[in-house]
Coordinates of C-alpha atoms (C1' of nucleotides) in Angstrom, one line a residue:
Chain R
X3 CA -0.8 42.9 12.6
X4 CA 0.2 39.1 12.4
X5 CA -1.5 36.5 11.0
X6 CA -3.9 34.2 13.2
X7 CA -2.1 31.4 14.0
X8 CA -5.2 29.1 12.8
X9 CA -8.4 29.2 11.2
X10 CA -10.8 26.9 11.0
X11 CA -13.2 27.5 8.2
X12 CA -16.8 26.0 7.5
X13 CA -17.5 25.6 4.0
X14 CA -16.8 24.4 0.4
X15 CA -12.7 24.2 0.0
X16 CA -13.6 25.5 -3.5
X17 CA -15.6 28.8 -2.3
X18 CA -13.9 28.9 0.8
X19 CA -9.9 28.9 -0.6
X20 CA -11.5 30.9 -3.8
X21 CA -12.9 34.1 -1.8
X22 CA -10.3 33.9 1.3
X23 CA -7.0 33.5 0.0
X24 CA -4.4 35.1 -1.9
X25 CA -2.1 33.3 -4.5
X26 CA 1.2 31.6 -3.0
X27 CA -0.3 32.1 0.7
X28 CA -0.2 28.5 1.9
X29 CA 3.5 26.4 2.1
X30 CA 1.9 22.9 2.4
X31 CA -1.0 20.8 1.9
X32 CA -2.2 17.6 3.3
X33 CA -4.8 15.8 3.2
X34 CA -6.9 12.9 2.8
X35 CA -10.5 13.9 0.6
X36 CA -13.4 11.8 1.1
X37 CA -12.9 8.9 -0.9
X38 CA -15.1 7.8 -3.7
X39 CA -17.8 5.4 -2.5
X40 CA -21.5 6.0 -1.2
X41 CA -21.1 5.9 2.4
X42 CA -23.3 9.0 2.7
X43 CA -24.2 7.9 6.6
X44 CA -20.8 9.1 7.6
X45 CA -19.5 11.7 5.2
X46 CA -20.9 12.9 2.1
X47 CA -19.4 10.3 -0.5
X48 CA -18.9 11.2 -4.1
X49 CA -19.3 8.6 -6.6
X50 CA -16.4 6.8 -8.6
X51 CA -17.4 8.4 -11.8
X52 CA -17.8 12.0 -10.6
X53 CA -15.2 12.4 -8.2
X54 CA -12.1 13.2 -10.5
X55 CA -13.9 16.2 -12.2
X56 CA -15.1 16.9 -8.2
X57 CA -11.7 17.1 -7.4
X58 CA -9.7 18.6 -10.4
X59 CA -11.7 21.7 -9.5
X60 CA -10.9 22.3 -5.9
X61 CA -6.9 21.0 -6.6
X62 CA -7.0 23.8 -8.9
X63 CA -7.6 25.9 -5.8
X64 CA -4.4 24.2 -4.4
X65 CA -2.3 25.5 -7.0
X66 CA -3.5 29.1 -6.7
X67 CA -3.3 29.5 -2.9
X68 CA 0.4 27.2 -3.0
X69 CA 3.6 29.0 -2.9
X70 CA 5.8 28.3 -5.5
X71 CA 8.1 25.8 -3.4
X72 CA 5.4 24.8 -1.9
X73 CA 4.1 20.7 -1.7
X74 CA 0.9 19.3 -2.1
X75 CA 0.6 16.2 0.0
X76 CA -2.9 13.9 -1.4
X77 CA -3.3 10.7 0.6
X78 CA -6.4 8.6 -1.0
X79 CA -7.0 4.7 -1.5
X80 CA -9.6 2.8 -3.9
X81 CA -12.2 0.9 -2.5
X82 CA -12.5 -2.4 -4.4
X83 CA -16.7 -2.6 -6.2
X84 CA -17.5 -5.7 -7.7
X85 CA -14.2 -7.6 -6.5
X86 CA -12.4 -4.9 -8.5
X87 CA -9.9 -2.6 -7.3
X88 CA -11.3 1.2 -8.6
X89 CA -8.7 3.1 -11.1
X90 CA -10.0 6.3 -10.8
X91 CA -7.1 7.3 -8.3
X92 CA -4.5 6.8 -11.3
X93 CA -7.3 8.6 -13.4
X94 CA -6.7 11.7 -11.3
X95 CA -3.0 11.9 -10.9
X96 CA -2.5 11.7 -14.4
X97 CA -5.2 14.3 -14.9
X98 CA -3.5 16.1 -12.1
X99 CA -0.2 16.2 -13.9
X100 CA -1.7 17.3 -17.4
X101 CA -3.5 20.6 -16.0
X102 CA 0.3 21.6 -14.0
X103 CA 1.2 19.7 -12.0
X104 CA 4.4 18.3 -10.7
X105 CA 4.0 14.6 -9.8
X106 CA 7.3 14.7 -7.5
X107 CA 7.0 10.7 -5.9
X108 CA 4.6 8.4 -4.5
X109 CA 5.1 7.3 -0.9
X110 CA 3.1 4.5 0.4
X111 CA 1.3 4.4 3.8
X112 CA 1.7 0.8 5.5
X113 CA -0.9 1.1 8.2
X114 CA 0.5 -1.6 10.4
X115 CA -3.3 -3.0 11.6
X116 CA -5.2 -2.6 9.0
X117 CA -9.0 -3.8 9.6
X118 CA -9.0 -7.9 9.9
X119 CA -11.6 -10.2 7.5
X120 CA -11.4 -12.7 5.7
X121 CA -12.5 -13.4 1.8
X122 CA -12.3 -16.2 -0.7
X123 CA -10.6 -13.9 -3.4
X124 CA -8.5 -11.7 -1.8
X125 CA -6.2 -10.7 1.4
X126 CA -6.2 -7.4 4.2
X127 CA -5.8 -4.0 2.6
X128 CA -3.1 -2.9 4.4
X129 CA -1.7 0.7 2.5
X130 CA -2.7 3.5 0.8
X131 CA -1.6 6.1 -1.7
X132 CA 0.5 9.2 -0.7
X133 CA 1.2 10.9 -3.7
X134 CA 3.8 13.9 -3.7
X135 CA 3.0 17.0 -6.1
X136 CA 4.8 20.2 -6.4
X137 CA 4.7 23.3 -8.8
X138 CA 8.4 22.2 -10.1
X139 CA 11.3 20.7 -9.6
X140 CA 12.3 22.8 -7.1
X141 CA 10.4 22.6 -3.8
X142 CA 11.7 23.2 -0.1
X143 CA 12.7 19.8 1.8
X144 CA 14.5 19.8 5.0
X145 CA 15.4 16.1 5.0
X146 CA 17.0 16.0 8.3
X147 CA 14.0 17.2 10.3
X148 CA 12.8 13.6 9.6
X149 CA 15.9 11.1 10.5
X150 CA 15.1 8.0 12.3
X151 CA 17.1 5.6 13.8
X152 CA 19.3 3.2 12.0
X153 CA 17.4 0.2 10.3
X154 CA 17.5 -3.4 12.7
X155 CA 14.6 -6.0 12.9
X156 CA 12.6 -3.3 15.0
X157 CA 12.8 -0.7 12.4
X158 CA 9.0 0.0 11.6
X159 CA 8.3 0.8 15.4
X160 CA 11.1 2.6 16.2
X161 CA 10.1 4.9 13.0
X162 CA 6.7 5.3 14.5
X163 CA 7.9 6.3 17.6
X164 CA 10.5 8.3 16.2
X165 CA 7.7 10.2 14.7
X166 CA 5.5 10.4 17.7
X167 CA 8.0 11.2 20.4
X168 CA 9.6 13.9 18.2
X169 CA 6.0 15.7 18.2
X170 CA 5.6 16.0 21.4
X171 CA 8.6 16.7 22.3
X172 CA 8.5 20.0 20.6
X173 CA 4.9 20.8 21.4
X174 CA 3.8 22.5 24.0
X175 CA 2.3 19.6 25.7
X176 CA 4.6 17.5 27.8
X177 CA 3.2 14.1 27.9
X178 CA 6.1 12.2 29.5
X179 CA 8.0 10.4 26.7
X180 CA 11.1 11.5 27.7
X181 CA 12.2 8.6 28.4
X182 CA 11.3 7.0 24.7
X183 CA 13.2 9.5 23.1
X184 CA 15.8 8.7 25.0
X185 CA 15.8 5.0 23.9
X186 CA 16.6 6.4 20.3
X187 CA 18.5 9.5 21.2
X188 CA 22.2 8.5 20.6
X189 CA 22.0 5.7 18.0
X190 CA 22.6 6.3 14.7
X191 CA 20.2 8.5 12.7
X192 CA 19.4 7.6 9.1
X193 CA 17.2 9.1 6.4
X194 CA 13.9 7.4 5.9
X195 CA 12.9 6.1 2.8
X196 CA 9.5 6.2 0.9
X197 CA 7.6 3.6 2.9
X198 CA 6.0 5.2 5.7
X199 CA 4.9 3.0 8.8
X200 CA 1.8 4.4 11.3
X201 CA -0.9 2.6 12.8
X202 CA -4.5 3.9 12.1
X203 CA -6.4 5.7 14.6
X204 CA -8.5 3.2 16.9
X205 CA -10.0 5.5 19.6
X206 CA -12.7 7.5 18.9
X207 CA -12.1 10.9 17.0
X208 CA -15.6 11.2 16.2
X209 CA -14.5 11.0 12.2
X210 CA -14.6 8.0 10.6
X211 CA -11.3 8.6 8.9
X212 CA -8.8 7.3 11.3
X213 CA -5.3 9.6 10.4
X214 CA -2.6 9.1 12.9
X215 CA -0.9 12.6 13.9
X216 CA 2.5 10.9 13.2
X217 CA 1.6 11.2 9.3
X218 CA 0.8 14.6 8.6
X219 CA 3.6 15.5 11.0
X220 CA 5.8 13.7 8.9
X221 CA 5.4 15.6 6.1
X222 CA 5.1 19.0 8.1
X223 CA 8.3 18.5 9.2
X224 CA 10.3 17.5 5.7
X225 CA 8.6 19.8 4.1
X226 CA 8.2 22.9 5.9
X227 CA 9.6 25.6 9.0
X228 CA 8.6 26.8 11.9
X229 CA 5.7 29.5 11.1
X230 CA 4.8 28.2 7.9
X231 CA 1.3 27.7 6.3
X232 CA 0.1 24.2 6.2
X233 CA -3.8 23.8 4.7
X234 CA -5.8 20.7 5.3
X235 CA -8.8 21.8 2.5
X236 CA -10.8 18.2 3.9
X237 CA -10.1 18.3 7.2
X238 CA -12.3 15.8 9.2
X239 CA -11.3 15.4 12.5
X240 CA -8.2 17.8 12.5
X241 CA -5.3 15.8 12.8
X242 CA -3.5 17.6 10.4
X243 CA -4.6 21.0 12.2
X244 CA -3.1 19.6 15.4
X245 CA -0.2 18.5 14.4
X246 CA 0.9 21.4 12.8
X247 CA 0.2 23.7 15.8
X248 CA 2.1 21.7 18.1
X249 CA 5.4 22.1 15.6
X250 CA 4.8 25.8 15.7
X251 CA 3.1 26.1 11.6
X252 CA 0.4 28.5 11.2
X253 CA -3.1 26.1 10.5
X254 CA -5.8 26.2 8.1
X255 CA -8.5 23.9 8.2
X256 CA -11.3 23.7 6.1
X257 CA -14.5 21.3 6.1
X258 CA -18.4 21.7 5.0
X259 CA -19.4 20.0 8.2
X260 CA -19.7 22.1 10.9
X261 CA -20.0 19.7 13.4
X262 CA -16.1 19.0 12.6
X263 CA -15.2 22.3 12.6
X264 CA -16.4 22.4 16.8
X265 CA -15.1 18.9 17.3
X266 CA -11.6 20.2 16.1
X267 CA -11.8 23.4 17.9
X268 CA -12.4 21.2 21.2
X269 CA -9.9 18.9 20.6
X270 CA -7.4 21.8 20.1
X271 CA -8.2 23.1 23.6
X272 CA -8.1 19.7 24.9
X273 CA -4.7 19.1 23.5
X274 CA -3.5 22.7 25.3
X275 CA -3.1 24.1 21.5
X276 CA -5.2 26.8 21.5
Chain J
X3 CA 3.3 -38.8 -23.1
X4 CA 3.1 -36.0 -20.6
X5 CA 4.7 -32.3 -21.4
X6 CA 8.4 -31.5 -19.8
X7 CA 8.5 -30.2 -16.8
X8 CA 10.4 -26.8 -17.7
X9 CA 10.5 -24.9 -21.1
X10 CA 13.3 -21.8 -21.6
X11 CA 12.4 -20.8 -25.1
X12 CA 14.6 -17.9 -26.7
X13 CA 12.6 -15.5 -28.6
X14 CA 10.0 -12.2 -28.2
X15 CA 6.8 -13.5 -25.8
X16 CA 4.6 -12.5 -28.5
X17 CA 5.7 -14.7 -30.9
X18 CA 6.5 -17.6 -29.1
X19 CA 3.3 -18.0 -27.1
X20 CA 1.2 -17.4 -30.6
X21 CA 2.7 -20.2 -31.9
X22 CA 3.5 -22.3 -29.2
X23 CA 0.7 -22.3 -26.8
X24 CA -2.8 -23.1 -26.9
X25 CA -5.2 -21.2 -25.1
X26 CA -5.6 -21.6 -21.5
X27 CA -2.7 -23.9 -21.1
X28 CA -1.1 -21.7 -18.2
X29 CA -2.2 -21.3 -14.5
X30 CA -0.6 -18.4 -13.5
X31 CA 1.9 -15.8 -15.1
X32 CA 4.5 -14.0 -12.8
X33 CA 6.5 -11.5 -14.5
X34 CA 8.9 -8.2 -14.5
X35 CA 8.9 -6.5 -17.5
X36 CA 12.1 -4.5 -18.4
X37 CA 10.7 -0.7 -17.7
X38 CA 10.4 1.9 -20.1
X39 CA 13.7 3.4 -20.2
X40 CA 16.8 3.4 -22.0
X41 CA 19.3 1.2 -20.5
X42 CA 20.3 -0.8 -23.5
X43 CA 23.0 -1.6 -21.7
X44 CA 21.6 -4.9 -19.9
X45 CA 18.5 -5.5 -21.4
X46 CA 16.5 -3.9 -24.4
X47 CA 14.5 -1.1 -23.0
X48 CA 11.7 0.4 -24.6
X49 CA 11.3 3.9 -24.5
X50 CA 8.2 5.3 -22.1
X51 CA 6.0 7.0 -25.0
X52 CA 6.0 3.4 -26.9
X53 CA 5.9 0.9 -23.9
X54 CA 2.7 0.9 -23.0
X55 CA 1.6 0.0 -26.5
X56 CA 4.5 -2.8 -26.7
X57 CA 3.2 -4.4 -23.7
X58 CA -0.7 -4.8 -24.5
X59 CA 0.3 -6.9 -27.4
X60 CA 1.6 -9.2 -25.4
X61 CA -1.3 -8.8 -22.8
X62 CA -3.0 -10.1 -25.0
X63 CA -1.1 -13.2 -26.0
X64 CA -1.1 -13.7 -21.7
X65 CA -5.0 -13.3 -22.0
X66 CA -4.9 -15.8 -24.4
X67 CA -3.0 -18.6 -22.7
X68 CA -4.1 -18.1 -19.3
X69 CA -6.3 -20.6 -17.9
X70 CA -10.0 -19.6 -17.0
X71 CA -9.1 -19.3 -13.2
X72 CA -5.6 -18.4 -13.9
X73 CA -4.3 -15.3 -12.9
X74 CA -1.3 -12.6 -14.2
X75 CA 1.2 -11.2 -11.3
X76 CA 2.9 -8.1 -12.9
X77 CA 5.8 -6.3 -11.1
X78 CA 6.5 -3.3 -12.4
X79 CA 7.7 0.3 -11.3
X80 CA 7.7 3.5 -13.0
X81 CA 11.0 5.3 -13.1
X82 CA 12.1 9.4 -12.3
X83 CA 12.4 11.4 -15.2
X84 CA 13.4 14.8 -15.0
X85 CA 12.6 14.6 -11.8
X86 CA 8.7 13.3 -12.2
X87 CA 7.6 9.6 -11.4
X88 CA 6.6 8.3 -14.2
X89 CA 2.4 7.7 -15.3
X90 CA 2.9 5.3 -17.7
X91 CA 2.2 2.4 -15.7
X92 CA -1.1 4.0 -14.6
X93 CA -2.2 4.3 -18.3
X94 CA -1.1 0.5 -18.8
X95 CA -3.4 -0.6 -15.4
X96 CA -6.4 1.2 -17.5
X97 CA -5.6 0.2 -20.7
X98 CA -5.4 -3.9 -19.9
X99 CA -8.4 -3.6 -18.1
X100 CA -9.8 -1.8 -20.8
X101 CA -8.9 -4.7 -22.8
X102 CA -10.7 -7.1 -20.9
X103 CA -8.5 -7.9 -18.0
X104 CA -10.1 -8.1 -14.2
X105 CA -8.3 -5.8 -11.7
X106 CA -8.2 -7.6 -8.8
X107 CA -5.6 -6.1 -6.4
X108 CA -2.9 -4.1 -6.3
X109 CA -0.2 -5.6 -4.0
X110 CA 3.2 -3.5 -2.7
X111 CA 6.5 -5.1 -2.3
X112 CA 8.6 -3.3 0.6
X113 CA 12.0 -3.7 -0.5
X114 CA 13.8 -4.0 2.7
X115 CA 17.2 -3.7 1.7
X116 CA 17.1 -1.1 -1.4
X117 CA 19.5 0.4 -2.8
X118 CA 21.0 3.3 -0.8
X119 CA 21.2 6.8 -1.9
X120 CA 20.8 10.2 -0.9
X121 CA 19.3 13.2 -3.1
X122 CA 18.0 16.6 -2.6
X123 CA 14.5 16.3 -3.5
X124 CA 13.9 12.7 -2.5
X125 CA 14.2 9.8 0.0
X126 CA 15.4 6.3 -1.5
X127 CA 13.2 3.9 -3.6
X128 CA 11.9 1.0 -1.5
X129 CA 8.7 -0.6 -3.3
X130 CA 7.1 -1.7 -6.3
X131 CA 3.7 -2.1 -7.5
X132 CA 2.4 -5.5 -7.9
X133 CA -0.7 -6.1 -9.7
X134 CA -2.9 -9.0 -9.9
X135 CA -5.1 -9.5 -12.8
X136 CA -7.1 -12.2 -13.8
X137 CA -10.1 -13.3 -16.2
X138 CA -13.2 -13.2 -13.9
X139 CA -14.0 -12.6 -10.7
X140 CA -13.4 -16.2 -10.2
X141 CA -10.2 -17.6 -9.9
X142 CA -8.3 -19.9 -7.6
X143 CA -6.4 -19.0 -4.6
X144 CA -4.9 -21.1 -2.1
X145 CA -4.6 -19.0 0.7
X146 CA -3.9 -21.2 3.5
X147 CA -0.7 -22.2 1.3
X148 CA 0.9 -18.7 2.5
X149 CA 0.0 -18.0 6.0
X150 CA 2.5 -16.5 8.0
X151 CA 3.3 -16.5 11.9
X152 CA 1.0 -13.9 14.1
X153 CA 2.6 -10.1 14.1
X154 CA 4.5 -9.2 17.4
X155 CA 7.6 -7.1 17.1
X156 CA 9.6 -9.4 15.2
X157 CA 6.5 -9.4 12.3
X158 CA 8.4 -8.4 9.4
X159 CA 11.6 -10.5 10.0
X160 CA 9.3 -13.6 10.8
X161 CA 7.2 -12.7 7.5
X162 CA 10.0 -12.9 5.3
X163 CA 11.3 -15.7 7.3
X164 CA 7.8 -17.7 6.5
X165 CA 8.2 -17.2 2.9
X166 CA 11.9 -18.2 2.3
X167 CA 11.7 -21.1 4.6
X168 CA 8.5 -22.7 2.9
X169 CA 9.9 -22.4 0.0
X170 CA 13.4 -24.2 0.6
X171 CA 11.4 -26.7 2.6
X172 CA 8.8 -28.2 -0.1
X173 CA 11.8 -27.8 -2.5
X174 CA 14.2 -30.3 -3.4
X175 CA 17.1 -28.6 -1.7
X176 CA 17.9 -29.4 1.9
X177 CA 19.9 -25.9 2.8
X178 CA 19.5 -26.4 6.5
X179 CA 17.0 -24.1 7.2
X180 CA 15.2 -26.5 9.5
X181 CA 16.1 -24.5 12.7
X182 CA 14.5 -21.5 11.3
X183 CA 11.5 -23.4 10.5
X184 CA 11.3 -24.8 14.1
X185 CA 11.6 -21.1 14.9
X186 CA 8.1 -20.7 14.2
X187 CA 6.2 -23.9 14.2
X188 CA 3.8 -23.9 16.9
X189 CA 2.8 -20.6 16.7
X190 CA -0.4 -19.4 15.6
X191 CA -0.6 -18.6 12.0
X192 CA -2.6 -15.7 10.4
X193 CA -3.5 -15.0 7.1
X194 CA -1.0 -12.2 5.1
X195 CA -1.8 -8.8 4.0
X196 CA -1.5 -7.2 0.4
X197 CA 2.3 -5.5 1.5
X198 CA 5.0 -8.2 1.0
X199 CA 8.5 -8.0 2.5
X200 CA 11.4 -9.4 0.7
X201 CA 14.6 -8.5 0.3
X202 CA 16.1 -7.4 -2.8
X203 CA 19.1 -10.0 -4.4
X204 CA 22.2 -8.4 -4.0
X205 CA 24.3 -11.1 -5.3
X206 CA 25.3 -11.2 -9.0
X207 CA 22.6 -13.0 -11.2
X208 CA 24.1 -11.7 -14.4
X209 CA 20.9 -10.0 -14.5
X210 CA 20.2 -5.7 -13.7
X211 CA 17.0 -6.6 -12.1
X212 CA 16.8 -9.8 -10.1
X213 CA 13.6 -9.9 -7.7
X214 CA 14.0 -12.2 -5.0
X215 CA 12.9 -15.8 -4.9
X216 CA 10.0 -15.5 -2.0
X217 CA 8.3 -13.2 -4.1
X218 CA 7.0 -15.5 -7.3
X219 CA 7.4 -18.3 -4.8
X220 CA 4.6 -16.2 -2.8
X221 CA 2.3 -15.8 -5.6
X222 CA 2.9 -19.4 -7.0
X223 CA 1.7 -21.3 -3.9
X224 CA -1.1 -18.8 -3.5
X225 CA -2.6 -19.0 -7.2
X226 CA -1.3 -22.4 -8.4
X227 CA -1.2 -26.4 -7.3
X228 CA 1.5 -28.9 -7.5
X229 CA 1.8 -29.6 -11.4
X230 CA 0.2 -26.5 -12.7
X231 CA 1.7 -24.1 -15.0
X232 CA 3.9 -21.3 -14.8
X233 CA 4.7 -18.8 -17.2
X234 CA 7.5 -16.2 -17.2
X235 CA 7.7 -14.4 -20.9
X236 CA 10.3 -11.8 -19.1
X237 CA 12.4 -14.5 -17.9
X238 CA 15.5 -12.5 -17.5
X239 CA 17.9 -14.7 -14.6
X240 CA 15.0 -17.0 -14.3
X241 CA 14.2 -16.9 -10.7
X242 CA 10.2 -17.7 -11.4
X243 CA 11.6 -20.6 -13.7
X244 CA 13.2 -21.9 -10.7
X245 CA 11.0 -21.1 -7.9
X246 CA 8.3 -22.7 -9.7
X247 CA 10.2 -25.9 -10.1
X248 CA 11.1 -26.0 -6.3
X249 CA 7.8 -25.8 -5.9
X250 CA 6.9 -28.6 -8.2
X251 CA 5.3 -26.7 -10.6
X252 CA 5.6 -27.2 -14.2
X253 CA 7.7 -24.1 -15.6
X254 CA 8.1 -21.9 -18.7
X255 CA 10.7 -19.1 -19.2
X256 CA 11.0 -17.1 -22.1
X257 CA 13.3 -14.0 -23.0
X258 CA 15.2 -12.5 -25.8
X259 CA 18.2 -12.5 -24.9
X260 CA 20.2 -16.3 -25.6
X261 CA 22.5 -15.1 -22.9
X262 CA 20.1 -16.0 -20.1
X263 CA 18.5 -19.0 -21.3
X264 CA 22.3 -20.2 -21.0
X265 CA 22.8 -18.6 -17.6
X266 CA 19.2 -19.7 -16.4
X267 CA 19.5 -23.1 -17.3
X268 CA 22.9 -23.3 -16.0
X269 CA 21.4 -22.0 -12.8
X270 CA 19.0 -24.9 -12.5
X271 CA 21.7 -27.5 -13.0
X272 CA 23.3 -25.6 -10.4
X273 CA 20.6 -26.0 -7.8
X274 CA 19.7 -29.4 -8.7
X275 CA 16.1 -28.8 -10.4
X276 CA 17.3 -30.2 -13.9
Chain D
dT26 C1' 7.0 0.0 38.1
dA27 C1' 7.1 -3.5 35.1
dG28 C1' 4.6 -7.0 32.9
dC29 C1' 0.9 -9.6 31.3
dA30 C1' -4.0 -10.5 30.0
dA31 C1' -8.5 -9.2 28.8
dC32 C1' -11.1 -6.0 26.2
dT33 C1' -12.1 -2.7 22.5
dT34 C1' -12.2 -1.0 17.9
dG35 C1' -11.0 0.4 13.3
dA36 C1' -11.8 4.7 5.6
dA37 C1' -12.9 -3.6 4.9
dT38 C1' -15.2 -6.8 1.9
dC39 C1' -17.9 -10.7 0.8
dT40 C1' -22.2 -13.3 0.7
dA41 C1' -27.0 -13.6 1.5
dC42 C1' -31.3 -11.6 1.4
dC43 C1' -34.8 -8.1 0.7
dG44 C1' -37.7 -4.9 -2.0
Chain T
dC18 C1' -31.5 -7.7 -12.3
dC19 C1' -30.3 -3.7 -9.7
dG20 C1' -29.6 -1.4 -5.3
dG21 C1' -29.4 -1.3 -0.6
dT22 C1' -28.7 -3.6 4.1
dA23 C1' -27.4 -7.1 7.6
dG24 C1' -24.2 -10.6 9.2
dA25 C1' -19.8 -13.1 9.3
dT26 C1' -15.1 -13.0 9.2
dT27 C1' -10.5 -11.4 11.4
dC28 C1' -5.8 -8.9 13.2
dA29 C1' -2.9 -5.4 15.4
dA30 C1' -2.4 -1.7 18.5
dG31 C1' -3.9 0.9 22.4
dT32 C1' -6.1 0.9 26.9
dT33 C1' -7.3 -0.7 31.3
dG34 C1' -6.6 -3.2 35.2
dC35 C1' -4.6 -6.6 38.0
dT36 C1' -0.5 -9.0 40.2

DNA sequence: TAGCAACTTGAATCTACCG
DNA sequence: CCGGTAGATTCAAGTTGCT
């Protein structure tokens, strides 16, 4: 009998990926962990100073359960304390690459409208980290699943929509952007480069953590086929979950709040998924 | 009798600033180090296992010279070896705070026009880090000096628009951009974000790694008034040298290699800044 | 149906103020 | 002085609703 096409678990990623899966089982990973900061009204934070041992230990659950050519997509940003930008993120990587690691590349997320304020000492954040580890040099990538449209003046949105139309387009929910795809269909199709363009999440997803679907799609796209394993070990609100249903990957999503774990399962029989 | 208004000094940064500046005689440093790597070939590149010792030297000569509110704009970008992105610049960020320095922000610059390429296991190279140091949480910024026009679709192309044309306009060189300026004027202006656009400079500089005017012209109206000091101690094709002196700033390059204090100050004549 | 305007909100960060 | 909270600031994208 066939694997379930998803699962969403309720628990520790550690215990959970620990007791429930095999070695090499899963083909991709992404995700974006809690970051480091106290915001415990939200989601339980983990402070600067214990969060790379914290996470060292469930990444080394990643490597188990990853397939050999398999990628490990981490997206993470600091928050600044004290008018300081935190280091801890390039604490990890490197501590990351020393227990196995292959540190592949480092995309960078430009979230087009980032959150607005103003300070004496310092502009908008506007990006965040996407940091690219394999198990070697040699990793699946199907580059062309990810063209977009050849560079003008409008590049950035014709990227995002690129990304957006082309995932609903192959899901199983029409939505009616026919006709956007056909704006792009029959120009000139380009590989991207490492600058990634989306716009944060504004509605309300019930998760703090705004992740546009277009990301992880992105990266489920270049970096894996159709029945694949992709694993989201933090997974919030389930974008990643969704997104790799609706291009026809097998899901795993994992998070220690259960009330994620039903929001996710409604929004996947909202979205005609499940 | 007041100091010159431009310095190019041939000779290692280390040296030269310890016997040639007193401390606190510089308002803001804007640099790009040569990387670690081994292209003797156009500049003298320090291998990756020694560079990040080589540069904290001459951190600390920076340290020294800088101005209490002054701050240090380093542009940097790790390199792929054996197909692995570099760390080393992430050690360096700890190390120089390590050593005293205040890690203010990390900035991106979006290379709009990189260099094109096409491998198997990665997209093409379009940023660079950009990191902001300075001595305490207090520093100046001048951050109505950089606003930019408000974001529709045309934001990136009007943002690198802003930059260029503000520069050529306070400088001493008419070029006729005076229609692109009117291009803009009247609209509301809004504060930037911490991901630049430039362009890279295609054109021959003599130099292998020529970043684009708008970017220390950028940082210098943000972090520095009209007859305050800039420091380059990578000087290389001397574009902060001469964006500095459009901008009225007083200016001091220093490098190496003889070869581009002759082409750098030739450069100035050229333009009409000396 | 297209186009425009008003309205809403989002992994932010700083300063001020309290206990 | 340290830690926690409330208020002010501000921009882009999506949504709604009207002509």
């Amino acid at each position: 009998m066939s694997k379930p096409i998803y699962e969403l678990m309720c628990g520790d990623c550690l215990s959970e990926l620990r007791s429930e899966f095999g070695a090499g089982e899963v083909d991709l990973i992404v995700t974006s962990p809690p970051y480091a900061d106290n915001r415990k009204s939200t989601y339980p934070g983990i402070k600067p100073e214990e969060y790379v041992e914290w996470f060292l230990h469930r990444a080394d659950q990643f490597y188990r359960v990853l397939n050999k050519r398999g990628t490990f997509i981490l997206n993470i940003k600091e928050r600044v304390q004290h008018g300081e930008r935190g280091t801890y993120v390039m604490e990890l990587v490197q501590r990351l690459r020393n227990r196995g690691w292959f540190f592949t590349e480092e995309w960078i997320w430009h979230k087009t409208n980032s959150f607005p304020g103003k300070w004496p000492n310092r502009f908008r954040d506007a990006w965040e980290h996407i940091y690219q580890f394999n198990k070697s040099k040699d990793f699946s990538m199907f580059q062309d699943s990810v063209k977009v449209p050849i560079g003008d003046w409008a590049k950035t949105r014709m990227k995002k929509l690129s990304a957006t139309d082309r995932v609903r387009d192959e899901s199983k929910v029409e939505s009616g952007f026919g006709k956007r795809v056909a704006n792009w269909e029959g120009r000139k199709m380009v590989y991207p480069d490492n600058v990634l363009y989306f716009a944060t999440v504004c509605e309300n997803t019930g998760h703090s953590a705004a992740f546009p679907e277009e990301l992880p799609a992105f990266f489920i796209k270049l970096f894996t086929r159709k029945g694949d394993t992709v694993l989201d070990p933090f997974m919030g609100s389930g974008t990643t979950v969704a997104a790799a249903l609706k291009l026809e990957r097998r899901a795993v999503g994992i998070d220690t709040e259960r009330k994620y774990i039903t929001s996710t399962r409604n929004r996947l029989k909202t979205e005609g998924l499940i």
